[in-house]
Coordinates of C-alpha atoms and ligand atoms in Angstrom, one line a residue:
X12 CA 30.9 -17.3 -32.0
X13 CA 32.8 -20.6 -31.1
X14 CA 31.6 -24.1 -32.4
X15 CA 30.5 -24.8 -29.1
X16 CA 28.4 -22.3 -28.6
X17 CA 26.5 -22.7 -31.2
X18 CA 23.0 -23.9 -31.1
X19 CA 23.3 -28.0 -33.4
X20 CA 26.7 -28.4 -30.8
X21 CA 24.0 -26.9 -27.8
X22 CA 21.2 -29.6 -28.6
X23 CA 23.7 -32.5 -29.1
X24 CA 25.4 -31.9 -25.9
X25 CA 21.7 -31.6 -24.6
X26 CA 20.8 -34.8 -26.1
X27 CA 24.5 -36.8 -25.1
X28 CA 23.9 -35.4 -21.9
X29 CA 20.7 -38.1 -21.3
X30 CA 21.4 -41.0 -23.8
X31 CA 25.1 -41.2 -23.0
X32 CA 25.2 -43.8 -20.5
X33 CA 22.5 -45.6 -22.6
X34 CA 24.4 -49.0 -23.0
X35 CA 24.4 -50.7 -26.9
X36 CA 22.1 -54.2 -25.5
X37 CA 18.9 -51.5 -25.1
X38 CA 19.4 -49.7 -27.8
X39 CA 19.0 -52.5 -29.8
X40 CA 16.7 -54.4 -27.5
X41 CA 14.3 -51.5 -27.8
X42 CA 14.9 -51.3 -32.2
X43 CA 14.3 -54.2 -33.7
X44 CA 14.9 -52.6 -36.8
X45 CA 18.2 -50.2 -36.4
X46 CA 20.6 -53.1 -37.8
X47 CA 18.9 -53.3 -41.3
X48 CA 17.8 -48.9 -40.9
X49 CA 21.5 -48.5 -40.3
X50 CA 23.2 -50.2 -43.3
X51 CA 24.2 -48.6 -46.0
X52 CA 25.7 -49.8 -49.6
X53 CA 27.1 -47.9 -52.3
X54 CA 30.5 -48.2 -54.9
X55 CA 31.0 -52.3 -53.9
X56 CA 30.8 -51.0 -50.5
X57 CA 28.2 -52.2 -47.2
X58 CA 28.6 -50.3 -44.2
X59 CA 27.2 -50.6 -41.2
X60 CA 26.9 -48.0 -38.7
X61 CA 24.1 -49.2 -36.2
X62 CA 26.3 -50.4 -33.5
X63 CA 27.1 -46.6 -33.1
X64 CA 25.5 -45.6 -29.5
X65 CA 23.3 -43.3 -31.6
X66 CA 19.6 -43.5 -31.5
X67 CA 17.9 -42.1 -34.9
X68 CA 17.0 -38.6 -33.4
X69 CA 21.0 -38.2 -32.8
X70 CA 21.5 -38.9 -36.5
X71 CA 19.2 -36.1 -37.2
X72 CA 20.5 -33.8 -34.7
X73 CA 24.7 -34.6 -36.8
X74 CA 23.0 -33.7 -39.9
X75 CA 21.8 -30.3 -38.5
X76 CA 25.7 -29.5 -37.1
X77 CA 26.3 -30.8 -40.8
X78 CA 24.1 -27.8 -42.6
X79 CA 25.0 -25.4 -39.7
X80 CA 28.2 -26.2 -40.9
X81 CA 27.8 -25.4 -44.0
X82 CA 28.5 -28.6 -45.0
X83 CA 27.4 -29.0 -48.7
X84 CA 29.2 -25.5 -49.8
X85 CA 32.5 -27.0 -48.4
X86 CA 32.2 -30.0 -50.8
X87 CA 31.2 -27.8 -53.3
X88 CA 34.1 -26.2 -53.1
X89 CA 36.5 -29.1 -52.1
X90 CA 35.4 -30.6 -55.9
X91 CA 35.4 -27.2 -57.7
X92 CA 39.3 -25.9 -57.0
X93 CA 38.5 -23.8 -54.9
X94 CA 42.0 -23.1 -52.5
X95 CA 40.5 -24.8 -49.4
X96 CA 44.3 -25.7 -48.0
X97 CA 43.8 -21.9 -46.9
X98 CA 47.2 -21.8 -45.0
X99 CA 49.4 -22.4 -48.1
X100 CA 46.6 -21.3 -50.6
X101 CA 46.1 -23.5 -52.6
X102 CA 43.1 -26.4 -53.9
X103 CA 42.9 -29.2 -53.2
X104 CA 42.2 -31.6 -55.9
X105 CA 42.9 -34.8 -55.4
X106 CA 39.7 -35.4 -56.9
X107 CA 40.5 -34.2 -60.3
X108 CA 42.7 -36.8 -60.9
X109 CA 40.2 -39.7 -60.7
X110 CA 37.5 -37.7 -62.7
X111 CA 36.1 -38.3 -66.0
X112 CA 35.7 -35.4 -68.9
X113 CA 32.1 -35.4 -67.9
X114 CA 32.0 -34.0 -64.3
X115 CA 35.6 -32.4 -64.7
X116 CA 35.3 -29.6 -62.9
X117 CA 38.1 -27.6 -65.4
X118 CA 38.8 -29.1 -69.2
X119 CA 42.9 -28.0 -68.9
X120 CA 43.6 -29.8 -65.0
X121 CA 41.4 -32.6 -67.0
X122 CA 43.6 -33.0 -69.7
X123 CA 46.9 -32.4 -67.9
X124 CA 46.2 -35.1 -65.8
X125 CA 45.7 -37.3 -69.0
X126 CA 48.7 -36.1 -70.3
X127 CA 51.0 -37.4 -67.2
X128 CA 49.0 -40.5 -67.4
X129 CA 50.0 -41.0 -71.3
X130 CA 53.5 -40.1 -69.9
X131 CA 53.2 -43.1 -67.0
X132 CA 51.6 -45.2 -69.1
X133 CA 54.6 -45.0 -71.4
X134 CA 57.4 -45.5 -68.9
X135 CA 55.2 -48.6 -67.0
X136 CA 54.7 -49.9 -70.3
X137 CA 58.3 -50.0 -71.2
X138 CA 59.6 -50.9 -67.9
X139 CA 56.7 -54.2 -68.3
X140 CA 57.9 -55.1 -71.6
X141 CA 61.4 -55.8 -70.5
X142 CA 62.4 -53.2 -72.6
X143 CA 63.9 -50.9 -70.4
X144 CA 67.9 -51.5 -69.7
X145 CA 70.0 -50.6 -67.2
X146 CA 73.6 -50.1 -67.2
X147 CA 74.7 -53.5 -68.6
X148 CA 71.9 -53.3 -70.9
X149 CA 69.6 -56.1 -69.1
X150 CA 66.4 -56.3 -68.5
X151 CA 64.6 -54.4 -65.1
X152 CA 63.7 -57.3 -62.8
X153 CA 63.2 -55.0 -59.6
X154 CA 62.2 -51.4 -59.0
X155 CA 62.1 -49.7 -55.7
X156 CA 60.2 -46.9 -55.0
X157 CA 62.3 -44.8 -52.3
X158 CA 59.7 -42.2 -50.7
X159 CA 58.1 -41.4 -47.4
X160 CA 54.7 -40.5 -45.9
X161 CA 52.4 -40.3 -48.5
X162 CA 55.5 -41.0 -51.2
X163 CA 55.2 -44.3 -50.1
X164 CA 52.1 -45.3 -47.8
X165 CA 49.7 -44.9 -50.1
X166 CA 51.6 -47.1 -53.4
X167 CA 52.4 -49.9 -50.7
X168 CA 49.4 -50.8 -49.4
X169 CA 47.4 -50.7 -52.4
X170 CA 50.2 -52.9 -53.7
X171 CA 50.2 -55.1 -51.0
X172 CA 46.6 -55.5 -51.2
X173 CA 46.2 -56.2 -54.6
X174 CA 49.3 -59.1 -54.9
X175 CA 47.2 -61.3 -56.4
X176 CA 46.1 -59.2 -59.2
X177 CA 50.2 -58.1 -60.1
X178 CA 50.5 -59.4 -63.4
X179 CA 54.2 -59.0 -64.1
X180 CA 57.5 -61.1 -62.7
X181 CA 59.0 -57.4 -61.7
X182 CA 59.6 -57.4 -57.7
X183 CA 58.3 -53.9 -56.5
X184 CA 59.7 -53.2 -52.8
X185 CA 59.4 -49.9 -50.6
X186 CA 61.7 -48.1 -49.0
X187 CA 61.4 -45.1 -47.1
X188 CA 62.5 -45.1 -43.5
X189 CA 65.7 -42.8 -43.5
X190 CA 68.0 -45.1 -41.1
X191 CA 69.2 -47.2 -44.0
X192 CA 69.0 -50.1 -42.3
X193 CA 66.3 -51.8 -44.6
X194 CA 68.0 -50.2 -46.9
X195 CA 71.4 -51.9 -46.9
X196 CA 69.3 -55.4 -46.2
X197 CA 67.0 -54.9 -49.4
X198 CA 70.0 -53.8 -51.8
X199 CA 72.3 -56.9 -50.9
X200 CA 69.5 -59.3 -52.1
X201 CA 69.5 -57.1 -55.4
X202 CA 71.0 -57.2 -58.8
X203 CA 72.3 -53.4 -59.5
X204 CA 72.5 -54.4 -63.3
X205 CA 68.9 -55.1 -63.4
X206 CA 67.3 -52.6 -60.5
X207 CA 65.2 -49.3 -60.8
X208 CA 64.6 -46.5 -58.5
X209 CA 61.7 -44.4 -58.6
X210 CA 62.6 -41.0 -56.2
X211 CA 59.1 -40.2 -55.4
X212 CA 58.5 -36.8 -53.5
X213 CA 56.3 -34.6 -53.7
X214 CA 58.3 -31.3 -52.5
X215 CA 62.0 -33.6 -53.7
X216 CA 63.7 -31.8 -50.6
X217 CA 62.4 -35.1 -48.0
X218 CA 66.0 -35.5 -46.8
X219 CA 65.2 -39.4 -46.0
X220 CA 64.4 -39.8 -49.5
X221 CA 67.6 -37.9 -50.7
X222 CA 69.5 -40.3 -48.1
X223 CA 68.0 -43.2 -49.7
X224 CA 68.7 -42.0 -53.2
X225 CA 72.1 -41.2 -52.5
X226 CA 73.2 -44.8 -51.4
X227 CA 71.3 -46.3 -53.9
X228 CA 73.5 -43.9 -56.1
X229 CA 76.3 -45.4 -54.4
X230 CA 75.4 -49.3 -54.4
X231 CA 74.9 -48.6 -58.3
X232 CA 78.6 -47.4 -59.2
X233 CA 79.9 -49.6 -56.2
X234 CA 79.1 -52.1 -58.8
X235 CA 79.8 -51.0 -61.9
X236 CA 77.1 -48.4 -63.2
X237 CA 79.1 -45.8 -64.7
X238 CA 77.2 -42.9 -62.6
X239 CA 76.0 -41.1 -65.0
X240 CA 74.4 -44.2 -66.5
X241 CA 73.1 -44.6 -62.6
X242 CA 71.3 -41.3 -62.3
X243 CA 69.8 -42.0 -66.6
X244 CA 68.8 -45.4 -66.6
X245 CA 68.2 -46.5 -62.7
X246 CA 66.5 -43.6 -61.7
X247 CA 62.2 -42.0 -62.8
X248 CA 61.3 -39.4 -60.8
X249 CA 58.2 -38.6 -59.5
X250 CA 57.6 -35.3 -58.5
X251 CA 55.6 -31.7 -57.9
X252 CA 59.4 -30.0 -58.3
X253 CA 60.9 -30.8 -61.7
X254 CA 64.0 -28.4 -61.0
X255 CA 64.9 -30.2 -58.1
X256 CA 64.7 -33.8 -60.3
X257 CA 66.6 -32.4 -63.3
X258 CA 69.4 -30.9 -60.5
X259 CA 69.6 -34.4 -58.6
X260 CA 70.2 -35.6 -62.3
X261 CA 67.2 -37.6 -63.7
X262 CA 66.5 -37.6 -67.1
X263 CA 64.1 -35.1 -68.3
X264 CA 61.8 -38.2 -70.0
X265 CA 62.6 -39.9 -67.0
X266 CA 60.9 -37.7 -64.9
X267 CA 56.5 -37.7 -63.8
X268 CA 54.9 -34.9 -63.1
X269 CA 52.4 -33.8 -60.5
X270 CA 51.1 -30.5 -58.8
X271 CA 50.8 -28.9 -55.4
X272 CA 47.4 -29.3 -55.6
X273 CA 47.8 -33.0 -54.3
X274 CA 48.3 -33.3 -51.2
X275 CA 51.5 -35.9 -50.7
X276 CA 48.9 -38.1 -48.6
X277 CA 46.2 -37.9 -51.2
X278 CA 48.8 -38.1 -54.0
X279 CA 48.7 -42.1 -54.7
X280 CA 46.0 -41.3 -57.8
X281 CA 48.9 -39.3 -59.2
X282 CA 51.8 -40.1 -60.6
X283 CA 53.3 -41.3 -57.7
X284 CA 50.8 -44.3 -57.9
X285 CA 53.6 -45.4 -60.7
X286 CA 54.7 -48.8 -58.9
X287 CA 51.3 -49.3 -58.0
X288 CA 50.4 -49.1 -62.2
X289 CA 54.0 -51.7 -62.7
X290 CA 52.2 -53.8 -60.6
X291 CA 48.9 -54.1 -62.0
X292 CA 49.2 -52.7 -65.5
X293 CA 47.6 -49.5 -66.3
X294 CA 44.1 -50.8 -66.8
X295 CA 45.1 -52.6 -63.4
X296 CA 45.4 -48.2 -61.9
X297 CA 43.1 -46.8 -64.2
X298 CA 40.2 -49.4 -62.3
X299 CA 41.8 -48.2 -59.0
X300 CA 40.8 -44.7 -60.2
X301 CA 37.0 -45.3 -61.4
X302 CA 36.8 -46.8 -58.2
X303 CA 37.5 -43.5 -56.3
X304 CA 35.6 -41.5 -58.5
X305 CA 32.4 -44.0 -58.2
X306 CA 32.7 -42.8 -54.3
X307 CA 33.5 -39.2 -55.3
X308 CA 30.0 -39.0 -56.9
X309 CA 28.3 -40.5 -54.2
X310 CA 30.1 -38.2 -51.9
X311 CA 28.8 -35.3 -54.2
X312 CA 25.4 -36.6 -54.7
X313 CA 24.4 -39.4 -51.9
X314 CA 21.8 -37.4 -48.4
X315 CA 23.0 -37.5 -45.7
X316 CA 21.7 -40.0 -44.7
X317 CA 22.3 -42.2 -47.4
X318 CA 26.0 -40.7 -47.6
X319 CA 28.9 -43.8 -46.5
X320 CA 31.3 -40.9 -45.5
X321 CA 29.4 -38.8 -44.5
X322 CA 27.6 -41.0 -42.0
X323 CA 31.0 -41.9 -41.0
X324 CA 32.4 -38.9 -39.8
X325 CA 29.4 -38.1 -38.0
X326 CA 29.6 -40.6 -35.7
X327 CA 33.7 -39.6 -35.2
X328 CA 32.6 -36.6 -34.3
X329 CA 29.8 -37.8 -31.9
X330 CA 32.2 -40.4 -30.6
X331 CA 34.8 -37.8 -30.2
X332 CA 33.0 -34.4 -28.6
X333 CA 29.8 -36.0 -27.1
X334 CA 30.9 -38.9 -25.8
X335 CA 34.5 -38.3 -25.5
X336 CA 36.5 -41.4 -26.7
X337 CA 39.4 -40.7 -28.0
X338 CA 40.9 -44.0 -30.0
X339 CA 39.7 -45.2 -33.2
X340 CA 41.0 -48.5 -34.0
X341 CA 41.1 -50.1 -37.8
X342 CA 40.7 -54.0 -37.8
X343 CA 41.2 -55.5 -41.2
X344 CA 40.0 -58.5 -41.2
X345 CA 42.0 -59.8 -44.2
X346 CA 46.1 -60.1 -44.5
X347 CA 46.7 -58.1 -47.5
X348 CA 45.3 -54.9 -46.1
X349 CA 47.7 -55.2 -43.6
X350 CA 49.1 -51.7 -44.4
X351 CA 45.7 -49.9 -44.4
X352 CA 46.3 -49.1 -40.8
X353 CA 49.7 -47.6 -41.1
X354 CA 48.0 -45.6 -44.4
X355 CA 45.1 -44.3 -42.5
X356 CA 47.4 -43.2 -39.5
X357 CA 48.9 -40.5 -41.7
X358 CA 45.6 -39.9 -44.1
X359 CA 43.7 -38.8 -40.3
X360 CA 46.0 -37.7 -38.3
X361 CA 48.4 -35.3 -40.0
X362 CA 44.9 -33.8 -41.9
X363 CA 43.2 -33.4 -39.0
X364 CA 45.2 -33.5 -35.9
X365 CA 44.6 -29.7 -35.7
X366 CA 44.1 -27.5 -32.7
X367 CA 43.6 -24.1 -34.5
X368 CA 40.4 -23.4 -36.5
X369 CA 41.0 -22.2 -39.8
X370 CA 40.5 -18.8 -38.3
X371 CA 43.8 -19.4 -36.5
X372 CA 41.8 -19.6 -33.2
X373 CA 42.6 -22.6 -30.6
X374 CA 39.9 -24.6 -30.6
X375 CA 37.8 -25.6 -27.3
X376 CA 36.8 -28.8 -28.2
X377 CA 38.6 -32.1 -29.3
X378 CA 39.6 -32.6 -32.3
X379 CA 41.1 -36.2 -34.5
X380 CA 41.1 -39.3 -32.1
X381 CA 44.4 -41.5 -32.0
X382 CA 43.9 -44.0 -34.7
X383 CA 46.4 -47.2 -34.7
X384 CA 45.2 -51.0 -36.2
X385 CA 46.5 -54.1 -37.5
X386 CA 45.4 -56.9 -38.9
X387 CA 42.1 -58.1 -36.8
X388 CA 42.5 -61.5 -36.7
X389 CA 46.4 -60.7 -35.0
X390 CA 44.8 -58.0 -32.8
X391 CA 42.6 -60.7 -31.6
X392 CA 45.8 -61.7 -29.5
X393 CA 47.3 -58.8 -28.9
X394 CA 45.2 -55.8 -28.0
X395 CA 41.4 -57.0 -28.1
X396 CA 42.2 -57.4 -24.3
X397 CA 42.2 -54.1 -23.6
X398 CA 39.1 -53.0 -26.3
X399 CA 36.9 -56.0 -23.8
X400 CA 38.7 -55.2 -20.3
X401 CA 40.5 -52.2 -20.8
X402 CA 39.5 -48.4 -19.1
X403 CA 39.0 -46.8 -23.1
X404 CA 36.3 -46.5 -24.8
X405 CA 37.8 -47.3 -28.6
X406 CA 35.7 -46.9 -31.8
X407 CA 36.5 -49.7 -33.9
X408 CA 36.1 -49.8 -37.8
X409 CA 35.7 -53.8 -39.2
X410 CA 36.8 -54.0 -42.1
X411 CA 36.1 -57.7 -44.6
X412 CA 35.6 -58.8 -48.5
X413 CA 32.7 -59.9 -48.5
X414 CA 33.8 -62.8 -51.6
X415 CA 37.0 -63.9 -52.3
X416 CA 37.5 -64.4 -55.9
X417 CA 41.5 -65.2 -55.1
X418 CA 40.2 -68.3 -53.8
X419 CA 37.8 -69.8 -56.9
X420 CA 41.1 -68.9 -59.3
X421 CA 43.1 -72.0 -56.9
X422 CA 43.2 -75.2 -59.4
X423 CA 42.7 -77.8 -56.4
X424 CA 39.6 -78.4 -54.9
X425 CA 40.7 -79.5 -51.5
X426 CA 43.4 -76.5 -51.5
X427 CA 39.8 -74.0 -52.4
X428 CA 37.4 -75.6 -49.8
X429 CA 40.4 -75.1 -46.6
X430 CA 40.7 -71.4 -48.0
X431 CA 37.3 -71.1 -48.0
X432 CA 36.7 -72.4 -44.3
X433 CA 40.1 -69.9 -43.1
X434 CA 37.4 -67.2 -45.1
X435 CA 33.8 -67.9 -43.3
X436 CA 36.8 -68.4 -40.2
X437 CA 37.7 -64.7 -40.6
X438 CA 34.5 -63.2 -40.8
X439 CA 33.0 -65.1 -38.0
X440 CA 35.6 -64.0 -36.1
X441 CA 35.1 -60.6 -37.0
X442 CA 30.8 -60.5 -36.3
X443 CA 31.5 -62.6 -32.8
X444 CA 34.3 -59.5 -31.5
X445 CA 31.9 -57.2 -32.9
X446 CA 29.1 -58.5 -31.1
X447 CA 30.4 -58.5 -27.8
X448 CA 32.3 -55.4 -27.9
X449 CA 28.9 -54.4 -28.4
X450 CA 26.6 -56.8 -25.8
X451 CA 29.6 -57.2 -23.5
X452 CA 27.8 -60.1 -21.1
X453 CA 24.5 -59.8 -22.6
X454 CA 25.9 -62.0 -25.3
X455 CA 26.5 -64.4 -22.6
X456 CA 23.2 -67.0 -21.8
X457 CA 24.3 -66.5 -18.5
X458 CA 26.5 -63.4 -16.9
X459 CA 29.7 -64.1 -15.5
X460 CA 30.4 -63.7 -11.4
X461 CA 33.5 -63.4 -11.2
X462 CA 34.3 -59.8 -12.0
X463 CA 37.6 -61.4 -14.3
X464 CA 35.7 -62.4 -16.7
X465 CA 32.8 -59.4 -17.0
X466 CA 32.6 -58.4 -20.5
X467 CA 31.6 -54.3 -20.4
X468 CA 30.7 -54.0 -24.0
X469 CA 29.2 -51.1 -25.0
X470 CA 32.0 -50.2 -27.9
X471 CA 30.9 -48.6 -30.6
X472 CA 32.4 -50.2 -34.2
X473 CA 31.6 -49.5 -37.8
X474 CA 31.3 -53.1 -40.3
X475 CA 33.0 -52.3 -43.8
X476 CA 32.5 -55.0 -45.9
X477 CA 33.9 -54.6 -49.5
X478 CA 32.3 -56.9 -52.2
X479 CA 35.7 -58.0 -52.7
X480 CA 38.9 -56.8 -53.1
X481 CA 39.7 -55.8 -56.0
X482 CA 41.1 -51.9 -57.5
X483 CA 37.6 -50.4 -58.1
X484 CA 36.4 -51.5 -54.8
X485 CA 39.6 -50.9 -52.4
X486 CA 39.8 -48.0 -54.7
X487 CA 36.1 -46.8 -53.0
X488 CA 37.2 -47.6 -49.9
X489 CA 40.3 -45.0 -49.8
X490 CA 37.9 -42.7 -50.8
X491 CA 35.2 -43.6 -48.5
X492 CA 38.2 -42.8 -45.7
X493 CA 39.3 -39.5 -47.5
X494 CA 36.1 -38.1 -47.9
X495 CA 35.1 -38.7 -44.1
X496 CA 38.3 -37.2 -42.6
X497 CA 37.5 -34.3 -45.0
X498 CA 33.9 -34.1 -43.7
X499 CA 35.6 -33.8 -39.6
X500 CA 37.4 -31.5 -40.8
X501 CA 34.3 -29.5 -41.6
X502 CA 32.7 -29.7 -38.6
X503 CA 35.7 -29.0 -36.9
X504 CA 36.6 -26.1 -38.9
X505 CA 40.2 -27.1 -39.5
X506 CA 42.5 -27.4 -42.3
X507 CA 42.7 -30.7 -42.8
X508 CA 45.3 -30.0 -45.9
X509 CA 48.4 -28.8 -44.5
X510 CA 50.6 -30.3 -42.0
X511 CA 52.5 -27.2 -40.4
X512 CA 53.1 -29.6 -37.3
X513 CA 55.9 -31.6 -39.2
X514 CA 58.1 -29.0 -39.8
X515 CA 60.3 -28.0 -36.5
X516 CA 61.5 -31.1 -35.9
X517 CA 62.2 -31.4 -39.5
X518 CA 64.6 -28.2 -39.4
X519 CA 65.8 -28.8 -35.4
X520 CA 67.3 -32.6 -36.8
X521 CA 69.8 -30.5 -39.1
X522 CA 71.0 -28.3 -36.6
X523 CA 71.4 -31.0 -34.5
X524 CA 73.4 -34.0 -37.3
X525 CA 75.9 -30.9 -37.4
X526 CA 75.8 -31.3 -33.9
X527 CA 76.2 -35.1 -33.5
X528 CA 79.3 -34.8 -36.6
X529 CA 81.4 -32.0 -35.0
X530 CA 80.5 -32.3 -31.4
X531 CA 79.1 -28.8 -31.1
X532 CA 76.4 -29.4 -29.2
X533 CA 76.1 -25.5 -27.1
X534 CA 72.6 -24.0 -27.1
X535 CA 71.0 -27.6 -27.0
X536 CA 69.0 -28.1 -24.0
X537 CA 70.3 -30.3 -21.9
X538 CA 69.0 -33.7 -22.7
X539 CA 70.4 -33.7 -25.5
X540 CA 73.8 -32.6 -24.6
X541 CA 74.0 -35.9 -22.5
X542 CA 72.5 -37.7 -25.1
X543 CA 74.8 -36.5 -28.2
X544 CA 78.1 -37.1 -26.0
X545 CA 76.7 -40.2 -25.2
X546 CA 76.4 -41.6 -28.6
X547 CA 79.5 -39.7 -29.8
X548 CA 81.5 -41.8 -27.0
X549 CA 79.8 -44.9 -27.9
X550 CA 81.1 -44.1 -31.7
Ligands
F6P614 O1 57.0 -34.6 -43.3 C1 55.5 -34.8 -43.7 C2 55.6 -35.1 -44.9 O2 55.4 -33.7 -45.6 C3 54.4 -36.1 -45.5 O3 53.1 -34.7 -46.1 C4 54.5 -35.9 -47.2 O4 53.3 -36.9 -47.5 C5 55.8 -37.0 -46.7 O5 56.3 -35.9 -46.2 C6 56.9 -36.6 -48.2 O6 57.1 -36.2 -48.4 P1 57.7 -35.5 -50.1 O7 56.7 -36.7 -50.7 O8 57.1 -34.1 -50.3 O9 58.6 -36.4 -50.1

């Protein structure tokens, strides 16, 4: 029996036939409790899901679907280290990276994690104290993380979100793209005597990162670094592949490890978070882990109706499979979270962009939506037109901090008051936009007569409020999305922890590089042959 033939799915489909044409304005008009009732709070986060196109009965049917898909068993399997990434024969134990000793599922793993945190702390403290010296004996002033995907997006997001908690003068930079365009621009601004590179790669075979690392070595040597010192004093390696780190030339004492059971896009909690710890210190990094751990505990223990990741995931399933909504927009109303949409596109789409179920059968239902996003206030001036008046239904996540201690820390009263106004302005816009998306014309006293000024409304959204944007709450927010993504995968019966879809392009690119360099393009399709010719002729 496929998922779409199961009783819970069938009941949801029948229910959807009845209510899918109901407008959110109607749902709110007939139920005065829903705003309060569908609001949950845990781990410093408040989530309001009342703006979903659902009735209380819809939630009950979705909980039945979760039961039918044996969600509790899958959650236990996740936390207890079962090889739930079955296509790679691995566990997905990112939660072990932030477990406390009292609730760790395996004492040996817990010890190994603590050991790596201790190793990381040694290097972090040395760099932050100015005791790590470059090839000419000068202290490090800049650290450049070379990594891509999960070895870039998570640390980059966290360092950028916690920019006000950064408590070192050391500059932290991220280079990911293989094209080298940003590499050259950044290196031109840095001092080779005082720059340290972090080669961050789970596999240590990713050509994008190898290419950037190679350029970094050339740059160091070109500026006077003896080759051996360029590798030994200007590189830290972070990987699950120590052999490759050594082969590359990274000094054993400058290697930080993690494990195959940490998925790349779930790895910011591991030593991949090295640059986070340099930016905010180990206490800041540990606070991030604590926040994520608090969300883990919430996810494991809260009933379905109180469980934030479960409610958010079930809303996605409802929107995707029963209302036919293809898009999901991530809209943070705080510029410090500008990288959250990019981070979540990898987390969600690389995890759940699958069309084959766990048994290898093609699915006959939709899975992951198309996720994109932007800082909300900027997006208002860009793509909200489509949200309000386009032909696509889109589910939105509105995200903002409730308080801004960073403003209170401003020494000057006039600046504080101006910034306080800006915070209120952003919150008001978040509320206004989500209301208009929900109600459409019904938000107006007099509906417009001009069709061009008509707002259909009925766009569902979640509102996610953080008590404040600190390390702990940010950890909880990221873990909230991790678990939400996992629950969606359980319902869809897909494996969220592999990513076979990204492999073929990498292989073909190697062959293509040869053709581009030599001109031997036989065996390629006609479009590629023509383009290779154009590129070679131009060069
Ligand atoms: O190509 C996709 C991917 O494998 C991601 O899953 C991963 O986060 C990224 O590449 C980087 O991989 P690595 O950390 O091994 O360099």
